Amino acid sequence: MKIKIHKVLVLLFCLSNTVCFSQKQQTKDKKLAKANAEYENFSFVKAGKLYEQLVNKGYDSKEIYARLGDTYFFNADYYNALQWYTKMMEDVTSAPSEYYYRYSVCLRANDQHEEGLAVMNAYYKKEGKEDEAKKWDPVTYLKAIAAQSDRYDNLSQAGINSPFSDFGAALVPNEEAVKQSLKIAQVEKSDKDRIIRENAEKRRNDDGNKLGAKREILVQEKKKENQEKFIVNSKESDSKNNDFLILSSEKLPKYKEVIYATAKDSGFFKRKHNWSEKAFLKLYTAQIDEDGNLHNAKKLSGDVNSKYHQSTPVITSDGLTMYFTRLVVYDKIKNKAKNKKAISNLKIFQAQKVNNKWGDVKELPYPINVEGTSSAHPALSANNDDLYFVSNRKKKTNDTDLYVVSRKKGGGFANKAEPLGEEINTYGRETFPFVDNSDVLYFSSDGHPGLGGLDIFAAVKDEEGKYIVANVGEPINSTSDDFAYSIDSDSKRGFFSSNRKGGTGDDDLYTFLETKAISFPFKLNPVYSGTVKDSISGQKLRGVEVTIFNDLKEKIKTIYSDESGEFSVDLEPLKNYTFEFKKKGYTTEKIAAKGIKIGEKKEIQAVLFNELEVVVGNQVLTLKEGDNLTEKLKLKPIYFDYGGYTLRKSSKLELDKVINLLKIRPSISILVKSHTDSRGKDDYNLRLSKNRAKTTMDYIVLEGGIEQDRVWGDGYGESQLINKCSNNVQCSEAEHELNRRSEFIIVIKE
């Protein structure tokens, strides 16, 4: 008989509810008394052997058949359990509810789905829940499972399986990738702040403030943005100063390692658990290769492993905190005689990573661990705000439900843990939760319609906040126990555990590649939608190019606003995006959007500014080719001292206004025309005006950060006087000064 250690963890919750049909035990027979004692002490292998010896001697008892079935069921041997449960149920008009449930599990695990349905119908009738039986129609649920199947490739054993139990591969955040993501977040925040400031500056300029009254503080970075991806390669970083991180275009893998539980012998004297007569579980690490396989298994360093069971860890996204399951054994009555029974409960513990080792191990407080009950198999939400776990605290049958409790930002947990509700929790066992990066909840259950034993299910909340549950299908699920699912939502590679035929040991780790997302009867991805409007008229703009970028500045997709100026797109949940809006003749706008959860919606309202419309005072002006900005923007003339071409301080303030306009209106270029008065020789004045044109252009390009190809000009000497003050005409100094000027003529950039 192959003993499945994972079943020990699932059924350690069942400490008292293995009652039989009668309280009258045939205690006169010493062997029966010994078998009952072993059974009640959860030594199911020993108990099973003794019960079978009694049956072979002629004992014909429904109670013994029930307990024999239990000894196999509790160790996931559904084939042998079915033989004894069948004998137990022969000619029985009524049995405890849990035996209908266990019998149905065994029938389905042995591919007898019609018979399993009949037993479940009997169970639901006994429980007064006839409506529940509808979901157990084999035609219906097997068709639903088939629809979700064949979404996986490269399913194989993970490469580190032993002849014992190996299961529960927890993904460990890659330390270098964590540093990378932190740097990306810093860049993203800086970029978001810059976008907000730029947009605010545009609005100030277009809302009637004196155009460019204050110089733009921000450095022009658009060319640089288009050329770089802000990704940190921390391997090349300065080890003494983490502020100096090298940027590269390579994205680091989020996970390079797993921590898993194994019962393989870790010493000469191997401790065994009475339940299964197998070694206690210890936590090991293994490396993930490029194909998703595991190798280089090593015992986890630090203080996490104790002399009893450890299993099912989960690590926070920063890689510094681990929650895990540990078997706690203590005397039933403290400080009493040593021969008192020992009580075992599963508890959830916490460990901290210090100097690359796990230590500072502590048992979590109430409401995670509750005295006299078991809690196990922790999992974290995608944002790490919630802790999911398994407990038997409110189950009459002592089977398990899923619970969730909020983590406090300053440390600790909320005062109450909530069960996930009847959409998730059933009469049977819900166990081994996992939440992926998109906040999809995965768990194992034998209380939802499945192929037999424990099946893996996925659940998300619909628009009303209710969980929708779907079987993940074959080949992940089989007629055996399938459990402890985990997946990297980016690479789509993952792991699960199973005791299916053809494995290496009792429980084995498997690796897979998900090629298609699971289907739900509603949109799984959150929806981003909105409208695009003209800033002046408020008119909705059609045909606006909307490009979505992720936080690595990588283009995700491009869509266009429709006839009503509206757009809509579904994107992956819990990821941050930047929306870029482009339309010919309008400014390009960027809006940063924080990630939202599955099923949620986000409205984005974009306002585009007409490239050729500006607000001066309370008046909206439309610019056109050939317009003189000095006149349109009511700029003060750019004057020069007599015989000089150095910009005055007052002139720089006026040029800053031109620079700001060019920044917020990238389709506009300018022709700089510089002039002199009539005094002096013609050739001298021509050279002087050309110098003045160069000085003006240099300031716009070098100081203002405007692209060189958008600014050009020339000097015209005294050839374009604007008053009567030509050669030999008597004029005042003020009149001559009017001719020493620079003009800015609009050129529309196609």
XYZ file of C-alpha atoms in Angstrom:
750
model
C 0.000 0.000 0.000
C 1.416 3.395 -0.980
C 0.985 5.920 1.822
C 0.455 9.532 0.770
C 1.936 11.910 3.328
C -0.055 14.875 2.026
C -3.169 13.070 3.153
C -1.800 13.008 6.664
C -1.695 16.815 6.589
C -5.187 17.012 5.145
C -6.639 14.534 7.623
C -4.769 15.459 10.755
C -7.712 17.814 11.051
C -9.982 14.787 11.501
C -9.079 14.102 15.110
C -12.402 12.978 16.491
C -14.985 12.389 13.831
C -14.252 8.819 12.769
C -17.290 7.520 14.612
C -18.869 4.204 13.708
C -22.428 3.049 13.711
C -22.510 1.792 17.280
C -20.757 2.712 20.488
C -20.779 -0.944 21.551
C -17.297 -2.263 20.783
C -16.353 -5.894 21.043
C -13.611 -5.189 23.519
C -13.413 -8.784 24.731
C -11.154 -9.642 21.837
C -7.695 -8.312 22.621
C -6.823 -7.932 18.941
C -9.953 -5.860 18.299
C -9.179 -3.736 21.331
C -5.620 -3.227 20.102
C -6.851 -2.378 16.581
C -9.279 0.182 17.999
C -6.543 1.667 20.160
C -4.221 2.061 17.184
C -7.047 3.587 15.138
C -7.942 6.072 17.871
C -4.258 6.970 18.178
C -4.221 7.676 14.394
C -1.823 4.777 13.694
C -3.853 3.846 10.651
C -1.384 1.504 8.984
C -1.088 -0.654 12.104
C -4.821 -0.454 12.727
C -5.601 -1.513 9.155
C -3.421 -4.616 9.403
C -5.086 -5.656 12.673
C -8.608 -5.080 11.318
C -7.841 -7.167 8.231
C -6.597 -9.993 10.442
C -9.908 -9.865 12.328
C -11.913 -9.971 9.098
C -9.867 -12.948 7.932
C -10.809 -14.680 11.200
C -14.486 -14.249 10.420
C -15.432 -10.952 12.001
C -18.335 -9.531 9.974
C -18.930 -6.012 11.252
C -20.031 -2.806 9.522
C -18.047 -0.880 12.107
C -14.847 -2.748 11.206
C -15.518 -2.305 7.465
C -16.003 1.439 8.031
C -12.782 1.734 9.990
C -10.892 -0.381 7.476
C -12.115 1.957 4.763
C -10.967 4.914 6.860
C -7.452 3.532 7.304
C -7.047 3.489 3.527
C -9.038 6.682 2.841
C -6.993 8.698 5.305
C -3.853 7.627 3.434
C -5.306 8.383 -0.015
C -5.592 4.761 -1.088
C -9.017 5.169 -2.659
C -8.951 1.815 -4.424
C -8.714 -0.256 -1.235
C -10.885 2.193 0.681
C -13.625 1.645 -1.902
C -13.614 -2.131 -1.325
C -14.305 -1.743 2.385
C -16.745 1.143 2.086
C -18.698 -0.893 -0.446
C -18.966 -3.756 2.030
C -19.941 -1.292 4.736
C -22.724 0.251 2.615
C -24.256 -3.091 1.539
C -27.818 -3.397 2.839
C -27.419 -0.258 4.928
C -30.446 2.020 5.089
C -28.697 4.794 6.966
C -25.100 5.724 7.759
C -23.328 8.777 9.163
C -23.182 11.567 6.573
C -19.416 11.547 6.310
C -19.455 7.996 4.961
C -21.699 8.936 2.047
C -19.205 11.667 1.246
C -16.121 9.403 1.589
C -17.776 6.619 -0.389
C -18.600 9.058 -3.210
C -15.001 10.341 -3.268
C -13.720 6.785 -3.639
C -16.203 5.922 -6.386
C -15.213 8.960 -8.441
C -11.533 8.307 -7.821
C -12.099 4.900 -9.371
C -13.881 6.419 -12.395
C -17.361 5.387 -11.265
C -18.986 8.772 -11.676
C -22.591 7.609 -12.095
C -22.376 5.570 -8.905
C -20.703 8.486 -7.142
C -23.603 10.726 -8.178
C -26.130 8.291 -6.717
C -24.274 8.290 -3.397
C -24.028 12.091 -3.358
C -27.752 12.318 -4.053
C -28.347 10.091 -1.058
C -26.057 12.278 1.024
C -27.728 15.564 0.000
C -31.160 14.047 0.590
C -30.028 13.021 4.059
C -28.761 16.567 4.648
C -31.897 18.194 3.200
C -29.965 19.763 0.307
C -31.526 18.188 -2.778
C -30.806 21.278 -4.894
C -27.088 20.789 -4.332
C -27.230 17.459 -6.148
C -27.829 19.199 -9.472
C -24.214 20.270 -9.789
C -23.165 16.634 -9.431
C -24.785 15.540 -12.681
C -21.860 13.717 -14.389
C -22.891 14.858 -17.864
C -22.814 18.486 -16.740
C -19.664 18.577 -14.648
C -17.608 16.247 -16.847
C -18.464 18.447 -19.839
C -17.367 21.526 -17.878
C -14.088 19.827 -16.944
C -13.481 18.834 -20.564
C -13.992 22.460 -21.645
C -11.138 23.557 -19.348
C -8.812 20.701 -20.283
C -5.822 20.639 -22.631
C -4.612 24.077 -21.562
C -1.242 22.772 -20.444
C 1.927 21.595 -22.165
C 5.182 20.001 -21.020
C 3.623 18.270 -18.028
C 6.265 16.067 -16.453
C 7.782 15.091 -13.153
C 9.802 17.948 -11.739
C 13.150 16.141 -11.536
C 13.717 15.937 -7.767
C 11.130 13.339 -6.760
C 12.191 10.633 -4.328
C 10.606 7.230 -3.535
C 8.853 9.018 -0.653
C 6.535 12.053 -0.584
C 7.587 15.282 -2.307
C 5.016 18.034 -2.693
C 4.036 21.685 -2.299
C 6.537 23.704 -4.370
C 6.384 27.292 -3.077
C 7.810 29.948 -5.388
C 10.634 31.937 -3.789
C 11.062 35.539 -5.046
C 14.364 36.065 -6.849
C 16.368 38.497 -4.721
C 17.845 40.215 -7.763
C 14.414 40.548 -9.383
C 13.069 42.069 -6.157
C 15.782 44.745 -6.351
C 14.921 45.243 -9.997
C 11.217 45.701 -9.289
C 11.958 48.180 -6.506
C 14.064 50.248 -8.891
C 11.386 50.041 -11.562
C 8.838 51.223 -9.016
C 11.076 54.186 -8.166
C 11.483 55.071 -11.833
C 7.755 54.579 -12.403
C 6.867 56.904 -9.518
C 9.328 59.487 -10.766
C 7.952 59.120 -14.280
C 4.369 59.392 -13.042
C 5.204 62.531 -11.064
C 6.912 63.997 -14.121
C 3.863 63.270 -16.291
C 1.605 64.926 -13.737
C 3.841 67.985 -13.555
C 4.125 68.251 -17.331
C 0.358 67.957 -17.787
C -0.248 70.493 -15.027
C 2.197 72.881 -16.688
C 0.393 72.490 -20.002
C -2.917 73.227 -18.355
C -1.534 76.278 -16.597
C -0.237 77.579 -19.889
C -3.524 76.894 -21.676
C -5.769 78.173 -18.904
C -4.796 81.776 -19.334
C -1.758 82.117 -17.146
C 0.876 84.264 -18.774
C 2.445 81.819 -21.141
C 5.744 80.682 -19.710
C 5.817 83.269 -16.937
C 7.993 80.904 -15.023
C 10.727 78.814 -16.630
C 10.058 75.107 -17.047
C 12.121 73.346 -14.367
C 11.876 69.894 -15.853
C 14.650 68.621 -18.109
C 13.560 67.544 -21.536
C 13.804 63.750 -21.492
C 11.599 62.550 -24.331
C 14.408 61.301 -26.566
C 15.982 59.500 -23.642
C 12.675 57.888 -22.686
C 12.206 56.457 -26.146
C 15.649 54.891 -26.113
C 15.825 53.383 -22.635
C 14.012 50.668 -20.727
C 14.285 51.272 -17.039
C 15.323 47.808 -15.939
C 17.883 47.116 -13.274
C 20.589 44.533 -13.742
C 21.688 44.397 -10.137
C 24.450 41.892 -10.891
C 26.294 44.801 -12.464
C 25.481 47.197 -9.633
C 27.962 48.750 -7.286
C 27.935 46.445 -4.261
C 28.872 49.333 -1.976
C 26.172 51.654 -3.144
C 22.849 50.265 -4.306
C 21.794 53.700 -5.512
C 24.070 53.263 -8.538
C 22.274 50.515 -10.429
C 23.064 49.728 -14.032
C 20.171 49.886 -16.496
C 19.807 47.076 -18.999
C 17.124 45.695 -21.306
C 17.068 42.229 -19.720
C 14.172 41.362 -17.427
C 15.205 39.064 -14.608
C 13.110 35.954 -13.817
C 10.776 36.534 -10.896
C 11.467 33.111 -9.400
C 14.588 30.933 -9.537
C 13.940 28.689 -6.558
C 11.227 26.747 -4.736
C 10.838 25.471 -1.196
C 9.003 22.173 -0.931
C 8.212 19.431 1.589
C 9.766 15.972 1.409
C 9.671 12.835 3.557
C 12.904 11.441 2.178
C 15.340 10.182 4.776
C 17.436 13.066 6.053
C 19.460 11.131 8.609
C 20.465 7.663 9.801
C 17.721 7.563 12.422
C 14.618 8.626 10.576
C 11.672 9.785 12.694
C 8.325 8.323 11.643
C 4.747 9.429 12.058
C 2.360 6.846 13.483
C -0.399 7.808 11.035
C 1.442 6.619 7.943
C 4.629 5.042 9.302
C 6.513 7.430 7.031
C 9.231 9.933 7.878
C 8.245 13.373 9.067
C 8.267 16.077 6.418
C 11.127 18.551 6.149
C 11.482 21.632 3.977
C 14.007 21.558 1.141
C 15.003 24.049 -1.550
C 15.477 23.354 -5.265
C 16.543 25.496 -8.217
C 14.325 26.184 -11.247
C 15.993 25.813 -14.637
C 14.997 27.574 -17.874
C 12.579 24.761 -18.781
C 10.798 24.908 -15.441
C 12.334 21.714 -14.063
C 13.787 21.414 -10.574
C 17.306 20.381 -9.586
C 19.913 20.717 -6.858
C 17.663 19.870 -3.908
C 19.070 20.860 -0.516
C 17.716 20.920 3.006
C 16.483 24.400 3.941
C 19.060 26.247 6.018
C 18.106 27.946 9.264
C 15.765 27.089 12.123
C 12.519 26.270 10.337
C 12.755 22.461 10.305
C 11.806 20.821 13.610
C 11.610 17.137 14.572
C 7.984 16.921 13.374
C 6.218 17.866 10.116
C 6.983 21.097 8.225
C 5.313 21.831 4.903
C 3.503 24.243 2.548
C 5.427 27.509 2.929
C 4.609 30.819 1.284
C 7.033 33.745 1.009
C 6.181 37.434 0.893
C 6.988 39.282 -2.320
C 10.000 40.995 -0.741
C 11.442 37.553 0.050
C 11.939 38.323 3.752
C 9.018 36.625 5.540
C 7.874 33.006 5.313
C 4.673 31.463 6.634
C 4.586 27.673 6.866
C 2.794 24.701 8.431
C 4.231 22.818 11.391
C 2.907 19.843 13.371
C 2.762 20.668 17.068
C 2.683 17.759 19.515
C 1.991 18.325 23.188
C 0.647 16.434 26.212
C -3.097 16.291 26.507
C -2.906 17.425 30.127
C 0.133 19.492 30.979
C 2.356 18.387 33.839
C 0.537 15.048 34.158
C 1.712 11.478 33.801
C 3.758 10.669 30.715
C 1.377 7.933 29.634
C -1.341 10.438 28.790
C -2.214 10.665 25.084
C -0.344 13.205 23.008
C -2.426 15.631 20.989
C -1.292 16.767 17.531
C -2.414 19.918 15.772
C -1.214 21.654 12.652
C -0.261 25.275 13.240
C 0.946 28.118 11.046
C 4.320 29.611 11.892
C 6.280 32.619 10.707
C 10.014 32.918 9.985
C 12.208 35.847 8.974
C 15.136 35.774 6.558
C 18.309 37.162 8.119
C 21.748 36.835 6.518
C 20.284 34.497 3.894
C 18.990 32.049 6.542
C 15.515 31.536 7.927
C 15.125 32.115 11.641
C 13.182 33.965 14.352
C 10.482 31.274 14.111
C 7.203 32.133 15.855
C 3.760 30.562 16.026
C 1.148 32.933 14.618
C -1.442 34.207 17.105
C -5.229 34.140 17.092
C -7.203 34.351 14.818
C -4.913 32.276 12.581
C -4.198 29.585 15.149
C -7.039 28.647 17.478
C -6.510 26.418 20.514
C -7.793 22.875 20.090
C -8.061 23.133 16.273
C -5.714 22.952 13.335
C -4.681 25.668 10.867
C -2.404 25.013 7.916
C -1.300 25.692 4.335
C -0.896 29.500 4.271
C -1.121 31.515 1.049
C -0.793 35.237 0.305
C -2.850 37.483 -1.950
C -1.053 39.060 -4.892
C -0.480 42.307 -2.999
C 0.380 40.430 0.216
C -2.432 42.212 2.079
C -4.347 39.015 2.900
C -3.346 35.641 4.303
C -5.395 32.610 3.226
C -5.244 29.375 5.183
C -7.048 26.130 5.984
C -8.773 25.297 9.266
C -11.245 22.850 10.775
C -12.426 25.259 13.483
C -16.106 25.282 12.491
C -16.620 21.988 10.673
C -18.902 19.438 12.280
C -17.131 16.756 10.295
C -13.670 18.150 11.162
C -12.940 18.462 7.463
C -11.420 21.742 6.370
C -12.533 25.122 5.033
C -10.614 28.034 3.569
C -10.253 31.229 5.609
C -8.769 34.661 4.991
C -7.426 37.294 7.369
C -6.017 40.754 6.633
C -2.390 41.562 7.307
C -1.763 44.892 8.997
C 0.746 47.198 7.341
C 2.571 47.818 10.590
C 2.724 44.096 11.385
C 0.270 41.585 12.803
C -3.156 40.583 11.603
C -6.782 41.653 11.852
C -8.801 40.412 14.823
C -11.056 38.120 12.827
C -10.521 35.478 10.146
C -13.403 35.029 7.716
C -14.430 31.793 5.965
C -14.559 32.225 2.192
C -18.230 31.320 1.968
C -20.379 28.581 0.539
C -19.237 29.173 -3.054
C -15.805 27.874 -1.958
C -16.323 25.830 1.201
C -18.312 22.610 1.019
C -19.122 19.642 3.231
C -15.885 18.073 2.013
C -12.279 19.189 2.204
C -11.032 22.484 0.814
C -7.291 22.731 1.215
C -3.909 23.835 -0.230
C -4.793 27.399 -1.327
C -2.591 29.449 -3.648
C -3.129 32.936 -5.112
C -1.367 33.893 -8.353
C -0.080 37.312 -9.396
C -3.477 38.098 -10.935
C -5.348 37.328 -7.687
C -6.861 34.084 -8.989
C -7.409 31.749 -6.039
C -6.455 28.110 -6.598
C -7.273 25.363 -4.115
C -7.849 21.627 -3.870
C -11.173 20.076 -2.938
C -13.086 16.833 -2.981
C -16.343 18.649 -2.203
C -16.677 20.254 -5.642
C -17.457 18.105 -8.704
C -14.210 16.564 -9.912
C -12.551 13.541 -11.411
C -11.927 11.864 -8.052
C -9.888 12.409 -4.923
C -8.689 15.969 -4.525
C -9.055 18.077 -7.667
C -7.536 21.525 -8.241
C -9.947 24.411 -8.748
C -9.631 28.098 -9.649
C -11.891 30.808 -8.272
C -12.424 34.506 -8.944
C -15.056 36.966 -7.773
C -17.699 38.125 -10.229
C -19.111 41.636 -10.476
C -21.349 40.980 -7.465
C -18.429 39.886 -5.317
C -19.356 36.184 -5.362
C -16.801 33.497 -6.103
C -17.105 31.598 -9.365
C -15.347 28.220 -9.161
C -13.985 26.194 -12.092
C -12.187 22.868 -12.245
C -8.813 23.482 -13.963
C -9.291 20.324 -16.034
C -7.016 17.581 -17.289
C -4.152 16.737 -17.346
C -3.564 18.668 -14.123
C -6.466 16.837 -12.504
C -6.796 13.069 -12.485
C -8.724 10.411 -10.585
C -6.015 10.586 -7.902
C -5.255 13.402 -5.464
C -4.027 16.559 -7.205
C -3.078 19.458 -5.001
C -0.641 22.250 -4.032
C -0.867 24.183 -7.316
C 1.415 27.182 -7.915
C 2.170 29.221 -11.025
C 4.268 32.197 -12.111
C 1.711 34.386 -13.894
C 4.429 35.973 -16.045
C 6.174 32.886 -17.432
C 3.030 30.689 -17.131
C 5.212 27.906 -15.711
C 4.117 26.226 -12.530
C 4.024 23.197 -10.284
C 1.499 20.915 -8.655
C 1.604 17.691 -6.686
C -0.130 14.376 -7.246
C -0.165 10.770 -6.119
C -1.238 9.562 -9.568
C -0.018 6.328 -11.092
C 3.335 6.346 -12.820
C 5.024 8.600 -10.293
C 8.331 8.058 -8.573
C 7.143 8.117 -4.972
C 4.085 8.396 -2.793
C 3.454 12.030 -3.720
C 5.321 13.647 -6.590
C 6.009 17.143 -7.852
C 5.034 17.920 -11.452
C 5.908 20.879 -13.643
C 3.820 22.360 -16.458
C 3.419 25.251 -18.900
C -0.002 26.903 -19.088
C -0.757 27.730 -22.735
C -4.264 29.119 -22.330
C -5.949 30.936 -19.459
C -8.822 29.316 -17.625
C -12.290 30.405 -18.764
C -14.981 31.974 -16.605
C -18.493 33.089 -17.594
C -17.390 36.733 -17.439
C -14.342 38.777 -18.370
C -11.466 37.698 -16.205
C -9.288 40.725 -16.867
C -10.211 44.162 -15.521
C -11.504 46.722 -18.009
C -10.032 50.169 -18.574
C -12.319 52.510 -20.485
C -12.933 56.187 -21.011
C -13.288 59.085 -23.419
C -10.948 61.518 -25.173
C -11.991 65.169 -25.474
C -10.763 68.432 -26.978
C -9.522 70.730 -24.212
C -11.217 73.869 -25.543
C -14.475 72.739 -27.118
C -15.036 69.613 -25.033
C -15.794 67.739 -28.241
C -15.177 63.979 -28.088
C -12.370 62.990 -30.417
C -12.576 59.965 -32.699
C -9.598 58.067 -34.072
C -7.242 58.897 -31.205
C -4.375 56.416 -31.031
C -4.252 54.948 -27.519
C -1.047 53.032 -26.787
C -0.676 51.122 -23.512
C 2.733 50.572 -21.922
C 3.626 48.416 -18.942
C 5.887 49.508 -16.104
C 8.926 48.444 -18.138
C 8.011 50.936 -20.864
C 7.153 47.987 -23.137
C 4.243 48.491 -25.537
C 1.365 46.155 -24.671
C -1.158 47.084 -27.367
C -2.585 49.961 -29.403
C -6.290 50.745 -29.807
C -8.269 53.716 -31.175
C -11.152 55.783 -29.858
C -14.438 55.129 -31.642
C -16.963 57.484 -33.280
C -18.047 58.677 -29.832
C -14.509 59.311 -28.672
C -14.674 56.300 -26.383
C -12.241 53.435 -25.870
C -12.156 50.221 -23.856
C -9.512 47.573 -23.269
C -9.108 44.627 -20.904
C -5.644 44.179 -19.414
C -3.963 41.908 -16.925
C -4.968 42.616 -13.339
C -2.826 44.197 -10.632
C -0.325 45.654 -13.073
C 0.404 49.327 -13.565
C 0.053 50.859 -17.008
C 0.672 54.140 -18.829
C -1.836 55.236 -21.479
C -0.465 57.460 -24.262
C -2.956 59.403 -26.398
C -1.963 60.686 -29.875
C -3.867 62.456 -32.615
C -2.556 64.578 -35.473
C -2.883 68.244 -34.667
C -3.090 67.611 -30.926
C -0.634 67.309 -28.091
C 0.403 63.846 -26.910
C -0.929 63.127 -23.437
C 0.125 60.404 -20.961
C -1.938 59.106 -18.063
C -0.565 56.665 -15.477
C -3.070 54.077 -14.226
C -2.553 51.948 -11.142
C -3.371 48.243 -11.480
C -6.820 46.991 -10.498
C -8.186 43.578 -9.576
C -10.029 40.969 -11.602
C -13.565 42.029 -12.418
C -12.960 45.690 -11.569
C -13.334 48.641 -13.935
C -11.412 51.891 -14.220
C -12.473 55.087 -15.986
C -9.840 57.204 -17.711
C -10.698 60.672 -18.981
C -8.159 62.097 -21.430
C -8.056 65.723 -22.572
C -6.006 66.609 -25.675
C -4.857 70.119 -26.499
C -5.061 71.383 -30.052
C -1.510 72.023 -31.202
C -2.485 75.339 -32.787
C -4.772 76.666 -30.059
C -3.443 78.694 -27.150
C -5.086 80.756 -24.468
C -3.805 84.285 -24.040
C -5.596 86.170 -21.330
C -9.221 85.145 -21.732
C -8.961 84.667 -25.466
C -8.449 81.419 -27.394
C -6.143 82.016 -30.340
C -5.641 79.719 -33.288
C -2.111 79.794 -34.627
C -1.225 79.303 -38.264
C 1.816 79.110 -40.456
C 3.589 82.438 -40.801
C 2.208 83.968 -37.601
C 4.639 86.053 -35.599
C 4.667 84.766 -32.011
C 5.772 88.159 -30.770
C 2.418 89.541 -31.845
C 0.222 86.508 -31.129
C 1.531 85.908 -27.614
C 1.941 89.600 -26.914
C 5.614 89.077 -26.167
C 7.832 91.963 -25.351
C 10.395 92.420 -28.171
C 13.778 90.715 -27.822
C 15.991 93.770 -27.757
C 19.794 93.991 -27.899
C 22.173 96.700 -26.789
C 23.658 98.905 -29.491
C 26.429 97.036 -31.304
C 25.966 93.888 -29.180
C 24.406 90.453 -29.467
C 24.219 89.372 -25.800
C 20.702 88.626 -24.517
C 19.312 90.922 -21.889
C 17.780 89.389 -18.737
C 14.388 90.746 -19.730
C 14.783 89.128 -23.155
C 15.482 85.727 -21.608
C 12.149 85.867 -19.778
C 10.381 86.406 -23.080
C 12.329 83.604 -24.763
C 11.274 81.258 -21.941
C 7.681 81.801 -23.026
C 8.569 80.733 -26.556
C 10.387 77.693 -25.199
C 7.352 76.628 -23.119
C 5.081 76.910 -26.140
C 7.430 74.737 -28.199
C 7.493 72.138 -25.424
C 3.742 71.782 -25.194
C 3.199 72.117 -28.958
C 5.702 69.702 -30.561
C 4.249 70.155 -34.055
C 5.329 73.812 -34.111
C 8.759 74.897 -35.284
C 10.004 78.470 -35.509
C 12.038 80.677 -37.810
C 14.096 83.229 -35.857
C 14.570 86.525 -37.693
C 17.039 88.968 -36.171
C 17.391 92.607 -37.208
C 19.534 95.715 -36.569
C 18.887 99.406 -36.802
C 20.220 101.447 -39.741
C 23.226 102.904 -38.013
C 26.546 101.459 -39.100
C 27.670 99.930 -42.342
C 25.382 97.469 -44.100
C 27.816 94.506 -44.001
C 28.545 95.103 -40.321
C 24.842 95.172 -39.508
C 24.281 91.940 -41.457
C 27.018 90.136 -39.483
C 25.664 91.566 -36.238
C 22.125 90.367 -36.972
C 23.346 86.879 -37.818
C 25.162 86.762 -34.462
C 21.981 87.895 -32.744
C 20.018 85.147 -34.517
C 22.590 82.561 -33.425
C 22.498 83.808 -29.812
C 18.714 83.542 -29.776
C 18.647 80.052 -31.317
C 21.392 78.785 -28.990
C 19.421 79.887 -25.962
C 16.272 78.129 -27.178
C 18.115 74.896 -27.994
C 20.822 74.708 -25.342
C 19.068 76.343 -22.417
C 15.516 75.415 -23.307
C 16.133 71.853 -24.453
C 14.260 72.235 -27.753
C 15.309 69.956 -30.614
C 17.764 71.569 -33.014
C 15.707 70.667 -36.084
C 12.743 72.701 -34.800
C 14.633 75.983 -34.592
C 16.395 77.764 -37.426
C 16.872 81.378 -38.452
C 18.948 84.078 -40.019
C 20.020 87.678 -39.691
C 18.648 90.365 -41.993
C 20.725 93.371 -40.982
C 18.920 96.652 -41.554
C 16.928 95.374 -44.561
C 13.568 95.059 -42.731
C 13.143 98.221 -40.674
C 9.763 98.647 -39.047
C 9.790 102.454 -38.925
C 11.113 105.515 -40.763
C 14.563 105.355 -39.178
C 16.622 104.492 -42.242
C 20.008 105.939 -43.162
C 20.412 109.680 -42.659
C 16.997 109.992 -40.897
C 17.033 111.702 -37.512
C 15.454 109.367 -34.911
C 15.492 109.034 -31.145
C 17.305 106.169 -29.394
C 13.962 104.622 -28.530
C 12.956 104.617 -32.190
C 16.227 102.971 -33.266
C 15.787 100.325 -30.499
C 12.549 99.159 -32.080
C 14.517 97.938 -35.090
C 17.063 95.965 -32.982
C 14.802 92.948 -32.532
C 14.214 89.221 -33.025
C 10.989 87.781 -34.419
C 9.611 84.212 -34.201
C 7.680 83.049 -37.231
C 5.593 79.870 -36.896
C 6.407 76.940 -39.174
C 4.022 73.977 -38.968
C 5.863 70.655 -38.670
C 4.189 67.907 -40.690
